[in-house]
């Protein structure tokens, strides 16, 4: 089956970004960028990139890398969770509920161990990478972390829960 990802691989970056913007019109406000493109004669992709980097600069200035890492670990998963609630498919509900359990556990550990976290070089880059791995559809690492780490720790304290399974999804 040919997907959008297969088509995008062969295109140059500007065309890929244009197709992405067209496939997400509400997110990127394509109509407004099209107006600017018509008025100036420059590609709307340049204006999108300028807006993106301006917003990123503001976020970095106001909250630093910690705010960026918190936004990465919260915004898309929250959006996907809202979509999963209305989808009617239990698989995505399970994925996002598992993600939020791992997110909560990680947040508690991170806040309690702040004195150790402050000594880890490039901690926030590692945190962003870890959370992307947790929720990226190709990896779905939250299920693995839950099955291999959290479930064996928490399960003995949960009354009436099923015993841990050996199968890793």
PDB file of C-alpha atoms in Angstrom:
ATOM      1  CA  UNK A   1       0.000   0.000   0.000  1.00  0.00           C
ATOM      2  CA  UNK A   2       1.376   3.400  -1.008  1.00  0.00           C
ATOM      3  CA  UNK A   3       1.178   5.954   1.803  1.00  0.00           C
ATOM      4  CA  UNK A   4       1.900   9.653   2.030  1.00  0.00           C
ATOM      5  CA  UNK A   5       5.221   8.837   3.684  1.00  0.00           C
ATOM      6  CA  UNK A   6       6.310   6.820   0.638  1.00  0.00           C
ATOM      7  CA  UNK A   7       5.454   9.724  -1.662  1.00  0.00           C
ATOM      8  CA  UNK A   8       7.217  12.285   0.541  1.00  0.00           C
ATOM      9  CA  UNK A   9      10.519  10.406   0.646  1.00  0.00           C
ATOM     10  CA  UNK A  10      11.285  11.170  -3.003  1.00  0.00           C
ATOM     11  CA  UNK A  11      10.482  14.903  -2.788  1.00  0.00           C
ATOM     12  CA  UNK A  12      12.726  17.807  -1.931  1.00  0.00           C
ATOM     13  CA  UNK A  13      12.229  19.363   1.528  1.00  0.00           C
ATOM     14  CA  UNK A  14      10.241  22.400   0.358  1.00  0.00           C
ATOM     15  CA  UNK A  15       7.738  20.241  -1.526  1.00  0.00           C
ATOM     16  CA  UNK A  16       7.463  17.904   1.468  1.00  0.00           C
ATOM     17  CA  UNK A  17       6.709  20.813   3.780  1.00  0.00           C
ATOM     18  CA  UNK A  18       4.151  22.169   1.300  1.00  0.00           C
ATOM     19  CA  UNK A  19       2.370  18.790   1.155  1.00  0.00           C
ATOM     20  CA  UNK A  20       2.486  18.547   4.944  1.00  0.00           C
ATOM     21  CA  UNK A  21       0.954  22.007   5.279  1.00  0.00           C
ATOM     22  CA  UNK A  22      -1.815  21.090   2.840  1.00  0.00           C
ATOM     23  CA  UNK A  23      -2.602  17.879   4.700  1.00  0.00           C
ATOM     24  CA  UNK A  24      -2.876  19.776   8.036  1.00  0.00           C
ATOM     25  CA  UNK A  25      -4.772  22.962   7.066  1.00  0.00           C
ATOM     26  CA  UNK A  26      -6.102  23.811  10.527  1.00  0.00           C
ATOM     27  CA  UNK A  27      -2.764  23.298  12.207  1.00  0.00           C
ATOM     28  CA  UNK A  28      -0.794  25.422   9.775  1.00  0.00           C
ATOM     29  CA  UNK A  29      -3.480  27.935   8.688  1.00  0.00           C
ATOM     30  CA  UNK A  30      -2.704  27.369   5.023  1.00  0.00           C
ATOM     31  CA  UNK A  31      -5.137  30.022   3.779  1.00  0.00           C
ATOM     32  CA  UNK A  32      -3.316  32.801   5.646  1.00  0.00           C
ATOM     33  CA  UNK A  33       0.083  31.652   4.372  1.00  0.00           C
ATOM     34  CA  UNK A  34      -1.382  31.459   0.841  1.00  0.00           C
ATOM     35  CA  UNK A  35      -2.514  35.092   1.101  1.00  0.00           C
ATOM     36  CA  UNK A  36       0.979  36.152   2.151  1.00  0.00           C
ATOM     37  CA  UNK A  37       2.472  34.094  -0.686  1.00  0.00           C
ATOM     38  CA  UNK A  38       0.183  35.783  -3.230  1.00  0.00           C
ATOM     39  CA  UNK A  39       1.033  39.266  -1.934  1.00  0.00           C
ATOM     40  CA  UNK A  40       4.800  38.808  -1.756  1.00  0.00           C
ATOM     41  CA  UNK A  41       5.557  36.247  -4.457  1.00  0.00           C
ATOM     42  CA  UNK A  42       7.634  34.139  -2.057  1.00  0.00           C
ATOM     43  CA  UNK A  43       6.733  30.563  -1.182  1.00  0.00           C
ATOM     44  CA  UNK A  44       4.431  30.099   1.818  1.00  0.00           C
ATOM     45  CA  UNK A  45       6.904  27.543   3.120  1.00  0.00           C
ATOM     46  CA  UNK A  46       9.389  30.330   3.901  1.00  0.00           C
ATOM     47  CA  UNK A  47       6.776  32.205   5.894  1.00  0.00           C
ATOM     48  CA  UNK A  48       5.801  29.044   7.744  1.00  0.00           C
ATOM     49  CA  UNK A  49       9.451  28.378   8.636  1.00  0.00           C
ATOM     50  CA  UNK A  50       9.947  31.997   9.734  1.00  0.00           C
ATOM     51  CA  UNK A  51       6.820  31.777  11.926  1.00  0.00           C
ATOM     52  CA  UNK A  52       7.925  28.442  13.356  1.00  0.00           C
ATOM     53  CA  UNK A  53      11.381  29.696  14.290  1.00  0.00           C
ATOM     54  CA  UNK A  54       9.978  32.941  15.711  1.00  0.00           C
ATOM     55  CA  UNK A  55       7.595  30.943  17.921  1.00  0.00           C
ATOM     56  CA  UNK A  56      10.414  28.581  18.920  1.00  0.00           C
ATOM     57  CA  UNK A  57      12.613  31.565  19.829  1.00  0.00           C
ATOM     58  CA  UNK A  58       9.852  33.028  22.002  1.00  0.00           C
ATOM     59  CA  UNK A  59       9.285  29.704  23.768  1.00  0.00           C
ATOM     60  CA  UNK A  60      13.015  29.218  24.339  1.00  0.00           C
ATOM     61  CA  UNK A  61      13.364  32.765  25.639  1.00  0.00           C
ATOM     62  CA  UNK A  62      10.419  32.497  28.019  1.00  0.00           C
ATOM     63  CA  UNK A  63      10.876  28.983  29.359  1.00  0.00           C
ATOM     64  CA  UNK A  64      14.072  27.536  28.024  1.00  0.00           C
ATOM     65  CA  UNK A  65      14.684  23.970  26.958  1.00  0.00           C
ATOM     66  CA  UNK A  66      12.677  22.614  29.888  1.00  0.00           C
ATOM     67  CA  UNK A  67       9.529  24.257  28.536  1.00  0.00           C
ATOM     68  CA  UNK A  68      10.247  22.862  25.063  1.00  0.00           C
ATOM     69  CA  UNK A  69      10.718  19.357  26.491  1.00  0.00           C
ATOM     70  CA  UNK A  70       7.511  19.666  28.511  1.00  0.00           C
ATOM     71  CA  UNK A  71       5.586  20.839  25.455  1.00  0.00           C
ATOM     72  CA  UNK A  72       6.958  17.987  23.325  1.00  0.00           C
ATOM     73  CA  UNK A  73       6.018  15.443  25.965  1.00  0.00           C
ATOM     74  CA  UNK A  74       2.536  16.889  26.509  1.00  0.00           C
ATOM     75  CA  UNK A  75       0.981  18.663  23.501  1.00  0.00           C
ATOM     76  CA  UNK A  76       0.913  15.955  20.837  1.00  0.00           C
ATOM     77  CA  UNK A  77       0.041  13.141  23.288  1.00  0.00           C
ATOM     78  CA  UNK A  78      -2.834  15.242  24.658  1.00  0.00           C
ATOM     79  CA  UNK A  79      -4.089  15.905  21.121  1.00  0.00           C
ATOM     80  CA  UNK A  80      -3.787  12.223  20.176  1.00  0.00           C
ATOM     81  CA  UNK A  81      -5.541  11.210  23.402  1.00  0.00           C
ATOM     82  CA  UNK A  82      -8.509  13.434  22.563  1.00  0.00           C
ATOM     83  CA  UNK A  83      -8.669  11.871  19.117  1.00  0.00           C
ATOM     84  CA  UNK A  84      -8.397   8.355  20.617  1.00  0.00           C
ATOM     85  CA  UNK A  85     -11.319   8.943  22.969  1.00  0.00           C
ATOM     86  CA  UNK A  86     -13.607   9.625  20.015  1.00  0.00           C
ATOM     87  CA  UNK A  87     -12.168   6.994  17.677  1.00  0.00           C
ATOM     88  CA  UNK A  88     -14.012   3.992  19.116  1.00  0.00           C
ATOM     89  CA  UNK A  89     -10.900   1.790  18.759  1.00  0.00           C
ATOM     90  CA  UNK A  90      -9.699   0.344  22.084  1.00  0.00           C
ATOM     91  CA  UNK A  91      -6.108  -0.121  20.798  1.00  0.00           C
ATOM     92  CA  UNK A  92      -5.353   3.589  20.659  1.00  0.00           C
ATOM     93  CA  UNK A  93      -7.096   4.156  24.004  1.00  0.00           C
ATOM     94  CA  UNK A  94      -4.775   1.576  25.548  1.00  0.00           C
ATOM     95  CA  UNK A  95      -1.710   3.132  23.877  1.00  0.00           C
ATOM     96  CA  UNK A  96      -2.433   6.614  25.195  1.00  0.00           C
ATOM     97  CA  UNK A  97      -3.516   5.487  28.648  1.00  0.00           C
ATOM     98  CA  UNK A  98      -0.258   3.546  28.878  1.00  0.00           C
ATOM     99  CA  UNK A  99       1.656   6.624  27.715  1.00  0.00           C
ATOM    100  CA  UNK A 100       0.081   8.776  30.438  1.00  0.00           C
ATOM    101  CA  UNK A 101       0.928   6.212  33.130  1.00  0.00           C
ATOM    102  CA  UNK A 102       4.572   6.216  32.008  1.00  0.00           C
ATOM    103  CA  UNK A 103       4.509  10.020  31.704  1.00  0.00           C
ATOM    104  CA  UNK A 104       3.211  10.379  35.279  1.00  0.00           C
ATOM    105  CA  UNK A 105       5.785   7.945  36.645  1.00  0.00           C
ATOM    106  CA  UNK A 106       8.607   9.719  34.804  1.00  0.00           C
ATOM    107  CA  UNK A 107       7.398  13.154  35.955  1.00  0.00           C
ATOM    108  CA  UNK A 108       7.324  12.068  39.596  1.00  0.00           C
ATOM    109  CA  UNK A 109      10.813  10.554  39.367  1.00  0.00           C
ATOM    110  CA  UNK A 110      12.143  13.619  37.531  1.00  0.00           C
ATOM    111  CA  UNK A 111      10.773  16.034  40.127  1.00  0.00           C
ATOM    112  CA  UNK A 112      11.999  13.982  43.086  1.00  0.00           C
ATOM    113  CA  UNK A 113      15.472  13.515  41.596  1.00  0.00           C
ATOM    114  CA  UNK A 114      16.023  17.070  40.344  1.00  0.00           C
ATOM    115  CA  UNK A 115      19.435  17.220  42.020  1.00  0.00           C
ATOM    116  CA  UNK A 116      20.639  14.235  39.947  1.00  0.00           C
ATOM    117  CA  UNK A 117      18.915  15.419  36.766  1.00  0.00           C
ATOM    118  CA  UNK A 118      20.761  18.736  36.940  1.00  0.00           C
ATOM    119  CA  UNK A 119      24.093  16.894  36.564  1.00  0.00           C
ATOM    120  CA  UNK A 120      23.164  14.913  33.432  1.00  0.00           C
ATOM    121  CA  UNK A 121      24.636  16.560  30.314  1.00  0.00           C
ATOM    122  CA  UNK A 122      22.092  17.298  27.584  1.00  0.00           C
ATOM    123  CA  UNK A 123      19.327  15.987  29.844  1.00  0.00           C
ATOM    124  CA  UNK A 124      16.512  17.791  28.053  1.00  0.00           C
ATOM    125  CA  UNK A 125      17.621  16.530  24.640  1.00  0.00           C
ATOM    126  CA  UNK A 126      17.599  13.002  26.074  1.00  0.00           C
ATOM    127  CA  UNK A 127      14.190  13.634  27.645  1.00  0.00           C
ATOM    128  CA  UNK A 128      12.722  14.860  24.361  1.00  0.00           C
ATOM    129  CA  UNK A 129      14.165  11.841  22.539  1.00  0.00           C
ATOM    130  CA  UNK A 130      12.805   9.475  25.193  1.00  0.00           C
ATOM    131  CA  UNK A 131       9.281  10.907  25.029  1.00  0.00           C
ATOM    132  CA  UNK A 132       9.282  10.888  21.232  1.00  0.00           C
ATOM    133  CA  UNK A 133      10.256   7.210  21.413  1.00  0.00           C
ATOM    134  CA  UNK A 134       7.460   6.583  23.919  1.00  0.00           C
ATOM    135  CA  UNK A 135       4.705   7.853  21.641  1.00  0.00           C
ATOM    136  CA  UNK A 136       6.044   7.554  18.107  1.00  0.00           C
ATOM    137  CA  UNK A 137       3.764   5.161  16.147  1.00  0.00           C
ATOM    138  CA  UNK A 138       6.742   3.215  14.804  1.00  0.00           C
ATOM    139  CA  UNK A 139       8.121   2.367  18.259  1.00  0.00           C
ATOM    140  CA  UNK A 140       5.295   2.761  20.831  1.00  0.00           C
ATOM    141  CA  UNK A 141       7.845   2.583  23.617  1.00  0.00           C
ATOM    142  CA  UNK A 142       5.289   3.377  26.332  1.00  0.00           C
ATOM    143  CA  UNK A 143       3.900  -0.156  26.070  1.00  0.00           C
ATOM    144  CA  UNK A 144       7.375  -1.636  26.423  1.00  0.00           C
ATOM    145  CA  UNK A 145       8.283   0.539  29.426  1.00  0.00           C
ATOM    146  CA  UNK A 146       4.964  -0.297  31.052  1.00  0.00           C
ATOM    147  CA  UNK A 147       5.285  -4.062  30.485  1.00  0.00           C
ATOM    148  CA  UNK A 148       8.965  -4.376  31.355  1.00  0.00           C
ATOM    149  CA  UNK A 149       9.396  -1.786  34.120  1.00  0.00           C
ATOM    150  CA  UNK A 150       6.235  -0.390  35.657  1.00  0.00           C
ATOM    151  CA  UNK A 151       3.870  -3.354  35.629  1.00  0.00           C
ATOM    152  CA  UNK A 152       6.199  -5.695  37.565  1.00  0.00           C
ATOM    153  CA  UNK A 153       6.778  -2.969  40.162  1.00  0.00           C
ATOM    154  CA  UNK A 154       3.170  -1.864  40.608  1.00  0.00           C
ATOM    155  CA  UNK A 155       1.264  -5.119  40.007  1.00  0.00           C
ATOM    156  CA  UNK A 156       1.936  -6.728  43.415  1.00  0.00           C
ATOM    157  CA  UNK A 157       0.235  -3.743  45.079  1.00  0.00           C
ATOM    158  CA  UNK A 158      -2.863  -3.723  42.868  1.00  0.00           C
ATOM    159  CA  UNK A 159      -5.596  -5.947  44.247  1.00  0.00           C
ATOM    160  CA  UNK A 160      -7.389  -8.133  41.692  1.00  0.00           C
ATOM    161  CA  UNK A 161      -5.013  -7.405  38.827  1.00  0.00           C
ATOM    162  CA  UNK A 162      -4.038 -10.055  36.312  1.00  0.00           C
ATOM    163  CA  UNK A 163      -0.571 -11.599  36.726  1.00  0.00           C
ATOM    164  CA  UNK A 164       2.143 -10.188  34.462  1.00  0.00           C
ATOM    165  CA  UNK A 165       2.243 -11.710  31.019  1.00  0.00           C
ATOM    166  CA  UNK A 166       5.450 -12.701  29.239  1.00  0.00           C
ATOM    167  CA  UNK A 167       4.288 -11.247  25.914  1.00  0.00           C
ATOM    168  CA  UNK A 168       5.772  -7.863  24.989  1.00  0.00           C
ATOM    169  CA  UNK A 169       3.781  -5.780  22.531  1.00  0.00           C
TER     170      UNK A 169
END
